[in-house]
Tab-separated table of C-alpha atoms and ligand atoms in Angstrom:
chain	number	residue	atom	x	y	z
H	19	TYR	CA	13.462	12.046	-24.628
H	20	TYR	CA	11.487	8.899	-25.292
H	21	SER	CA	8.353	9.666	-27.216
H	22	LYS	CA	7.277	6.476	-28.937
H	23	ILE	CA	6.420	3.679	-26.526
H	24	GLY	CA	5.471	0.144	-27.531
H	25	PHE	CA	3.421	-1.787	-24.956
H	26	ILE	CA	3.000	-5.574	-25.118
H	27	GLY	CA	0.491	-7.392	-22.868
H	28	LEU	CA	-2.741	-5.512	-22.132
H	29	GLY	CA	-4.252	-7.705	-19.401
H	30	ASN	CA	-5.522	-6.789	-15.947
H	31	MET	CA	-2.381	-4.797	-15.185
H	32	GLY	CA	-1.019	-3.843	-18.619
H	33	GLY	CA	-4.330	-2.428	-19.864
H	34	HIS	CA	-4.420	0.166	-17.079
H	35	MET	CA	-0.705	0.925	-17.351
H	36	ALA	CA	-0.999	1.561	-21.089
H	37	LYS	CA	-3.944	3.905	-20.525
H	38	ASN	CA	-1.932	5.873	-17.964
H	39	LEU	CA	0.819	6.392	-20.560
H	40	LEU	CA	-1.767	7.795	-22.966
H	41	LYS	CA	-2.984	10.148	-20.253
H	42	LYS	CA	0.595	11.446	-19.965
H	43	ASN	CA	0.579	12.121	-23.718
H	44	TYR	CA	3.052	9.437	-24.749
H	45	LYS	CA	2.624	8.211	-28.322
H	46	LEU	CA	1.667	4.597	-27.789
H	47	THR	CA	1.537	1.500	-29.967
H	48	VAL	CA	0.161	-1.642	-28.357
H	49	TYR	CA	0.077	-5.375	-29.008
H	50	ASP	CA	-1.762	-8.269	-27.387
H	51	ILE	CA	-2.910	-11.640	-28.737
H	52	ASN	CA	-6.336	-10.800	-27.307
H	53	ASN	CA	-8.162	-8.590	-29.837
H	54	SER	CA	-10.657	-7.110	-27.415
H	55	ALA	CA	-7.805	-5.873	-25.210
H	56	MET	CA	-6.370	-4.122	-28.302
H	57	THR	CA	-9.734	-2.594	-29.262
H	58	ASN	CA	-10.093	-1.241	-25.740
H	59	LEU	CA	-6.734	0.560	-26.022
H	60	MET	CA	-7.430	1.730	-29.560
H	61	GLU	CA	-10.585	3.445	-28.287
H	62	ALA	CA	-8.439	5.156	-25.643
H	63	GLY	CA	-6.154	6.564	-28.352
H	64	ALA	CA	-3.391	3.988	-28.944
H	65	SER	CA	-2.253	2.603	-32.301
H	66	CYS	CA	-2.387	-1.158	-32.678
H	67	ALA	CA	0.405	-3.280	-34.113
H	68	LEU	CA	-0.246	-6.504	-36.028
H	69	ASN	CA	2.604	-8.372	-34.394
H	70	VAL	CA	5.627	-8.085	-32.119
H	71	ALA	CA	8.018	-7.294	-34.955
H	72	GLU	CA	5.913	-4.346	-36.111
H	73	ILE	CA	5.710	-2.817	-32.642
H	74	SER	CA	9.440	-3.289	-32.132
H	75	LYS	CA	10.442	-1.538	-35.363
H	76	GLU	CA	8.699	1.701	-34.489
H	77	ALA	CA	9.169	2.180	-30.763
H	78	ASP	CA	12.110	3.770	-28.966
H	79	VAL	CA	11.147	2.080	-25.708
H	80	ILE	CA	9.185	-1.125	-25.174
H	81	ILE	CA	7.334	-2.174	-22.024
H	82	SER	CA	5.972	-5.696	-21.560
H	83	MET	CA	3.462	-6.990	-19.009
H	84	LEU	CA	2.954	-10.697	-19.677
H	85	PRO	CA	1.876	-13.655	-17.526
H	86	SER	CA	5.081	-15.632	-16.957
H	87	ASN	CA	8.481	-17.022	-18.050
H	88	GLN	CA	7.595	-18.651	-21.354
H	89	HIS	CA	5.500	-15.722	-22.645
H	90	VAL	CA	8.342	-13.316	-21.915
H	91	LEU	CA	10.972	-15.560	-23.509
H	92	ASP	CA	8.795	-15.996	-26.618
H	93	ILE	CA	8.121	-12.277	-27.015
H	94	TYR	CA	11.753	-11.234	-26.658
H	95	THR	CA	13.889	-14.094	-27.961
H	96	GLY	CA	11.424	-15.961	-30.208
H	97	LYS	CA	11.476	-15.909	-34.005
H	98	ASN	CA	10.273	-12.429	-35.083
H	99	GLY	CA	10.512	-11.391	-31.439
H	100	VAL	CA	11.492	-8.002	-30.028
H	101	LEU	CA	15.253	-8.650	-30.083
H	102	SER	CA	15.404	-9.514	-33.768
H	103	ALA	CA	13.229	-6.575	-34.853
H	104	ALA	CA	14.034	-3.646	-32.552
H	105	GLN	CA	16.235	-0.714	-33.537
H	106	LYS	CA	19.700	-0.418	-32.014
H	107	ASP	CA	19.987	1.077	-28.503
H	108	ILE	CA	16.306	1.096	-27.602
H	109	LEU	CA	15.330	0.443	-24.021
H	110	LEU	CA	13.383	-2.719	-23.164
H	111	ILE	CA	11.478	-2.814	-19.864
H	112	ASP	CA	9.871	-6.056	-18.734
H	113	SER	CA	7.409	-5.562	-15.876
H	114	SER	CA	6.109	-9.152	-15.784
H	115	THR	CA	6.959	-11.246	-12.714
H	116	VAL	CA	9.362	-13.950	-13.905
H	117	ASP	CA	12.385	-15.969	-12.783
H	118	PRO	CA	15.411	-13.626	-12.384
H	119	SER	CA	17.413	-15.964	-14.643
H	120	VAL	CA	14.920	-15.325	-17.450
H	121	SER	CA	15.565	-11.570	-17.125
H	122	GLN	CA	19.332	-12.195	-17.047
H	123	PHE	CA	19.183	-14.458	-20.109
H	124	ILE	CA	17.199	-11.889	-22.117
H	125	ALA	CA	19.524	-9.068	-21.008
H	126	LEU	CA	22.533	-11.016	-22.332
H	127	GLN	CA	20.840	-11.681	-25.657
H	128	ALA	CA	19.720	-8.052	-25.824
H	129	ARG	CA	23.302	-6.864	-25.419
H	130	GLU	CA	24.327	-8.986	-28.410
H	131	HIS	CA	21.720	-7.096	-30.449
H	132	ASN	CA	22.942	-3.734	-29.065
H	133	LEU	CA	19.746	-3.325	-27.079
H	134	ARG	CA	19.291	-2.433	-23.407
H	135	PHE	CA	17.092	-4.526	-21.105
H	136	ILE	CA	15.911	-4.018	-17.531
H	137	ASP	CA	13.549	-6.042	-15.332
H	138	SER	CA	10.950	-3.972	-13.562
H	139	PRO	CA	8.273	-6.079	-11.827
H	140	VAL	CA	5.604	-4.320	-9.836
H	141	SER	CA	3.708	-4.630	-6.619
H	142	GLY	CA	0.387	-3.002	-5.876
H	143	GLY	CA	-2.191	-4.928	-7.885
H	144	VAL	CA	-4.888	-3.876	-10.322
H	145	ASN	CA	-6.108	-0.815	-8.374
H	146	ALA	CA	-2.596	0.587	-8.103
H	147	ALA	CA	-2.106	-0.056	-11.836
H	148	LYS	CA	-5.282	1.927	-12.510
H	149	ASP	CA	-4.396	4.764	-10.121
H	150	GLY	CA	-0.773	4.959	-11.294
H	151	THR	CA	0.541	4.178	-7.801
H	152	LEU	CA	2.482	0.959	-8.461
H	153	THR	CA	5.864	0.228	-6.880
H	154	PHE	CA	8.497	-0.737	-9.468
H	155	MET	CA	11.452	-2.896	-8.426
H	156	VAL	CA	14.073	-2.360	-11.096
H	157	GLY	CA	17.111	-4.468	-11.988
H	158	GLY	CA	19.590	-3.061	-14.471
H	159	LYS	CA	22.446	-0.643	-15.123
H	160	GLU	CA	22.280	2.744	-13.424
H	161	MET	CA	22.058	4.544	-16.758
H	162	ASP	CA	19.191	2.367	-17.972
H	163	PHE	CA	17.397	2.822	-14.644
H	164	ASN	CA	17.730	6.599	-14.948
H	165	ASP	CA	16.363	6.529	-18.492
H	166	ALA	CA	13.397	4.348	-17.499
H	167	LYS	CA	12.532	6.306	-14.361
H	168	PRO	CA	10.549	9.184	-15.922
H	169	ILE	CA	8.403	6.710	-17.857
H	170	LEU	CA	7.813	4.485	-14.833
H	171	GLU	CA	6.899	7.570	-12.817
H	172	ALA	CA	3.886	7.937	-15.110
H	173	LEU	CA	2.737	4.524	-13.835
H	174	GLY	CA	3.894	4.303	-10.247
H	175	SER	CA	4.664	6.245	-7.114
H	176	ARG	CA	7.805	4.365	-5.988
H	177	ILE	CA	10.579	3.398	-8.378
H	178	VAL	CA	13.331	1.444	-6.583
H	179	HIS	CA	16.660	0.468	-8.133
H	180	CYS	CA	17.401	-2.991	-6.665
H	181	GLY	CA	20.722	-3.751	-8.400
H	182	ASP	CA	21.789	-5.359	-11.658
H	183	VAL	CA	19.433	-7.175	-14.051
H	184	GLY	CA	17.348	-9.814	-12.230
H	185	MET	CA	17.447	-8.067	-8.850
H	186	GLY	CA	14.042	-6.456	-9.391
H	187	GLN	CA	12.595	-9.952	-9.777
H	188	ALA	CA	14.603	-11.182	-6.775
H	189	ALA	CA	13.168	-8.419	-4.572
H	190	LYS	CA	9.637	-8.978	-5.830
H	191	LEU	CA	9.738	-12.747	-5.273
H	192	CYS	CA	11.324	-12.552	-1.798
H	193	ASN	CA	8.634	-10.066	-0.793
H	194	ASN	CA	5.828	-12.242	-2.118
H	195	MET	CA	7.143	-15.326	-0.327
H	196	LEU	CA	7.034	-13.395	2.938
H	197	LEU	CA	3.578	-12.073	2.089
H	198	ALA	CA	2.228	-15.609	1.537
H	199	ILE	CA	3.759	-16.925	4.751
H	200	GLY	CA	2.471	-13.910	6.719
H	201	MET	CA	-1.027	-14.345	5.335
H	202	ILE	CA	-1.164	-18.066	6.107
H	203	GLY	CA	0.104	-17.434	9.652
H	204	THR	CA	-2.436	-14.661	10.176
H	205	ALA	CA	-5.305	-16.860	8.960
H	206	GLU	CA	-4.197	-19.702	11.251
H	207	ALA	CA	-4.008	-17.466	14.308
H	208	PHE	CA	-7.410	-15.880	13.692
H	209	ASN	CA	-9.065	-19.217	12.963
H	210	LEU	CA	-7.623	-20.714	16.156
H	211	GLY	CA	-8.756	-17.695	18.159
H	212	GLN	CA	-12.243	-18.014	16.782
H	213	ARG	CA	-12.383	-21.748	17.635
H	214	LEU	CA	-11.395	-20.856	21.195
H	215	GLY	CA	-14.314	-18.445	21.420
H	216	LEU	CA	-12.281	-15.235	21.007
H	217	ASP	CA	-13.855	-12.305	19.166
H	218	ALA	CA	-11.880	-11.627	15.962
H	219	LYS	CA	-12.036	-7.829	16.364
H	220	ILE	CA	-10.587	-8.060	19.861
H	221	LEU	CA	-7.858	-10.387	18.624
H	222	ALA	CA	-7.074	-7.970	15.778
H	223	ASN	CA	-6.830	-5.131	18.278
H	224	VAL	CA	-4.358	-7.117	20.394
H	225	VAL	CA	-2.267	-8.536	17.523
H	226	ASN	CA	-1.982	-5.188	15.747
H	227	SER	CA	-0.489	-3.556	18.811
H	228	SER	CA	1.659	-6.594	19.673
H	229	THR	CA	4.510	-8.643	18.258
H	230	GLY	CA	2.307	-10.654	15.881
H	231	ARG	CA	1.415	-7.612	13.810
H	232	CYS	CA	2.080	-7.822	10.060
H	233	TRP	CA	0.651	-6.311	6.854
H	234	SER	CA	-1.881	-9.138	6.551
H	235	SER	CA	-3.196	-8.705	10.101
H	236	ASP	CA	-3.156	-4.909	10.089
H	237	LEU	CA	-4.079	-3.755	6.581
H	238	TYR	CA	-5.458	-6.819	4.773
H	239	ASN	CA	-7.089	-8.912	7.484
H	240	PRO	CA	-8.429	-12.226	6.103
H	241	VAL	CA	-11.396	-12.326	8.530
H	242	PRO	CA	-14.570	-10.805	7.005
H	243	GLY	CA	-15.857	-7.696	8.766
H	244	ILE	CA	-12.686	-6.502	10.487
H	245	LEU	CA	-11.650	-4.058	7.772
H	246	PRO	CA	-14.346	-2.655	5.466
H	247	ASN	CA	-12.435	-2.225	2.209
H	248	VAL	CA	-10.459	-5.441	1.817
H	249	PRO	CA	-11.377	-8.534	-0.244
H	250	SER	CA	-12.278	-10.638	2.854
H	251	SER	CA	-15.173	-8.242	3.528
H	252	LYS	CA	-16.314	-8.488	-0.114
H	253	ASN	CA	-16.632	-12.259	-0.410
H	254	TYR	CA	-12.894	-12.423	-1.266
H	255	GLU	CA	-13.525	-10.775	-4.660
H	256	GLY	CA	-10.861	-8.662	-6.413
H	257	GLY	CA	-7.412	-8.224	-4.899
H	258	PHE	CA	-4.531	-10.638	-5.537
H	259	GLY	CA	-5.823	-13.975	-6.778
H	260	THR	CA	-4.768	-17.366	-5.401
H	261	THR	CA	-3.708	-18.392	-8.923
H	262	LEU	CA	-1.221	-15.520	-9.210
H	263	MET	CA	0.079	-16.189	-5.709
H	264	ALA	CA	0.562	-19.878	-6.553
H	265	LYS	CA	2.350	-18.845	-9.754
H	266	ASP	CA	4.776	-16.609	-7.833
H	267	LEU	CA	5.348	-19.318	-5.202
H	268	GLY	CA	6.119	-21.749	-8.035
H	269	LEU	CA	8.788	-19.347	-9.339
H	270	ILE	CA	10.096	-18.998	-5.767
H	271	GLN	CA	10.290	-22.788	-5.339
H	272	SER	CA	12.206	-23.101	-8.563
H	273	ILE	CA	14.806	-20.398	-7.748
H	274	ALA	CA	15.250	-21.849	-4.251
H	275	THR	CA	15.827	-25.317	-5.698
H	276	ARG	CA	18.335	-23.937	-8.202
H	277	THR	CA	20.281	-22.052	-5.526
H	278	GLN	CA	19.952	-24.921	-3.005
H	279	THR	CA	18.268	-22.599	-0.560
H	280	ALA	CA	16.087	-23.991	2.227
H	281	ILE	CA	12.660	-22.328	2.203
H	282	PRO	CA	10.622	-24.760	4.327
H	283	LEU	CA	7.732	-22.339	4.884
H	284	GLY	CA	7.885	-20.951	1.341
H	285	SER	CA	7.626	-24.497	-0.067
H	286	LEU	CA	4.726	-25.280	2.232
H	287	ALA	CA	3.017	-22.044	1.191
H	288	HIS	CA	3.300	-23.154	-2.457
H	289	GLN	CA	1.638	-26.474	-1.624
H	290	ILE	CA	-1.086	-24.771	0.416
H	291	TYR	CA	-1.997	-22.357	-2.392
H	292	THR	CA	-1.958	-25.207	-4.925
H	293	ALA	CA	-4.406	-27.101	-2.693
H	294	ILE	CA	-6.592	-23.995	-2.244
H	295	ILE	CA	-6.944	-23.710	-6.023
H	296	ALA	CA	-7.808	-27.416	-6.304
H	297	GLN	CA	-10.545	-26.898	-3.706
H	298	GLY	CA	-12.342	-24.381	-5.944
H	299	PHE	CA	-10.951	-21.091	-4.612
H	300	SER	CA	-9.141	-20.194	-7.843
H	301	ASN	CA	-11.056	-16.969	-8.473
H	302	LYS	CA	-10.666	-15.622	-4.955
H	303	ASP	CA	-8.217	-13.254	-3.300
H	304	PHE	CA	-5.297	-14.990	-1.571
H	305	SER	CA	-6.676	-14.062	1.889
H	306	VAL	CA	-9.311	-16.791	1.262
H	307	ILE	CA	-6.846	-19.106	3.051
H	308	TYR	CA	-8.873	-18.168	6.160
H	309	GLN	CA	-11.957	-19.912	4.691
H	310	PHE	CA	-9.888	-22.840	3.474
H	311	LEU	CA	-8.816	-23.588	7.065
H	312	LYS	CA	-12.394	-23.761	8.311
H	313	ASP	CA	-14.718	-26.760	8.396
H	314	GLU	CA	-17.116	-26.577	5.476
H	315	ASP	CA	-20.144	-25.796	7.701
H	316	GLU	CA	-18.274	-22.885	9.352
H	317	ARG	CA	-17.552	-21.042	6.090
I	169	NAD	P1	-3.108	-11.047	-17.384
I	169	NAD	O1	-3.145	-12.500	-17.654
I	169	NAD	O2	-4.375	-10.326	-17.026
I	169	NAD	O3	-2.518	-10.287	-18.691
I	169	NAD	C1	-1.537	-10.804	-19.528
I	169	NAD	C2	-1.801	-10.317	-20.943
I	169	NAD	O4	-0.760	-10.805	-21.790
I	169	NAD	C3	-3.122	-10.839	-21.530
I	169	NAD	O5	-3.886	-9.765	-22.061
I	169	NAD	C4	-2.666	-11.798	-22.634
I	169	NAD	O6	-3.569	-11.868	-23.739
I	169	NAD	C5	-1.340	-11.192	-23.019
I	169	NAD	N1	-0.460	-12.134	-23.700
I	169	NAD	C6	-0.155	-13.413	-23.362
I	169	NAD	N2	0.695	-13.938	-24.249
I	169	NAD	C7	0.950	-12.968	-25.163
I	169	NAD	C8	1.750	-12.902	-26.336
I	169	NAD	N3	2.476	-13.958	-26.752
I	169	NAD	N4	1.748	-11.747	-27.044
I	169	NAD	C9	1.022	-10.689	-26.643
I	169	NAD	N5	0.250	-10.686	-25.549
I	169	NAD	C10	0.215	-11.814	-24.820
I	169	NAD	O7	-1.988	-10.816	-16.279
I	169	NAD	P2	-1.826	-9.549	-15.295
I	169	NAD	O8	-2.671	-9.723	-14.101
I	169	NAD	O9	-1.924	-8.302	-16.103
I	169	NAD	O10	-0.312	-9.783	-14.812
I	169	NAD	C11	0.820	-9.533	-15.636
I	169	NAD	C12	2.084	-9.769	-14.817
I	169	NAD	O11	2.082	-8.890	-13.693
I	169	NAD	C13	2.213	-11.191	-14.258
I	169	NAD	O12	3.541	-11.600	-14.325
I	169	NAD	C14	1.750	-11.036	-12.809
I	169	NAD	O13	2.335	-11.995	-11.948
I	169	NAD	C15	2.250	-9.640	-12.490
I	169	NAD	N6	1.508	-8.963	-11.410
I	169	NAD	C16	0.142	-9.010	-11.358
I	169	NAD	C17	-0.527	-8.382	-10.312
I	169	NAD	C18	-2.024	-8.426	-10.235
I	169	NAD	O14	-2.571	-8.081	-9.173
I	169	NAD	N7	-2.747	-8.802	-11.287
I	169	NAD	C19	0.192	-7.684	-9.330
I	169	NAD	C20	1.580	-7.615	-9.422
I	169	NAD	C21	2.228	-8.268	-10.470
């Protein structure tokens, strides 16, 4: 029964998601601080709002897809933000990847304004955003999840209820920590094999039918030429950038510190991706760790 959707944050992910809502005939109003992102959506059929307050007054559901903690806090709880302008009872869906405590803080404030808030971060990347095949990890009340589901189904192929508010973020961040560690381990093993004189394709064949197999070795191998359609075979272009991975690992470090949780490999992964960026790999896919481990003349 939601017909008027407001969408805030039309970047690499949000731009595609907003277009998919238009394709499903939702009436869409959009807002971004970047004018060319707004023009792009206007040409696709969306209305543009002048500011957050304007978009909030009209919509009966709002979706946001912003870079990180501070942007999300500003948009929702800032002066003239969503919470102060939105109509009673509307559903707020934040799909940005942020600290679970940020989602929980906004949900509390939202309740005081008689608004409903859920966190709904995604995995799948830019291509999945474009194809409408994202996975959504949702944190929030059962009723709010059920209301959001039909809308999220226009954007993704798996919509998972992970628990109360914040648990979508928790699931997303735990997964990405494991992804980073798996990728670094895969790159180390393949680099060592290569230094020993072992053919990478043969090693991949062995690993992927043995106990070392993981997503990074099997479906996203960091060694160029093993799989045709992954970033490592396209000069590490596209995919999931080292900067975004470092950002997520920074969030992971901070929630681990706050909960006094030991994440020795997760912490190391954060440092490794920070170093990779400093070495000039900031525009590359995160599988570029394989190149980072090599001597310069081997790259
Ligand atoms: P992006 O930087 O491309 O887009 C963010 C957009 O937000 C930009 O268009 C920016 O202008 C806009 N913005 C920033 N501040 C704003 C404000 N105050 N008001 C309005 N608009 C504002 O980022 P992205 O790649 O689309 O990622 C968005 C979120 O999704 C991040 O949290 C990211 O970690 C997560 N994510 C990204 C990927 C990916 O592969 N890109 C995959 C999964 C999750």
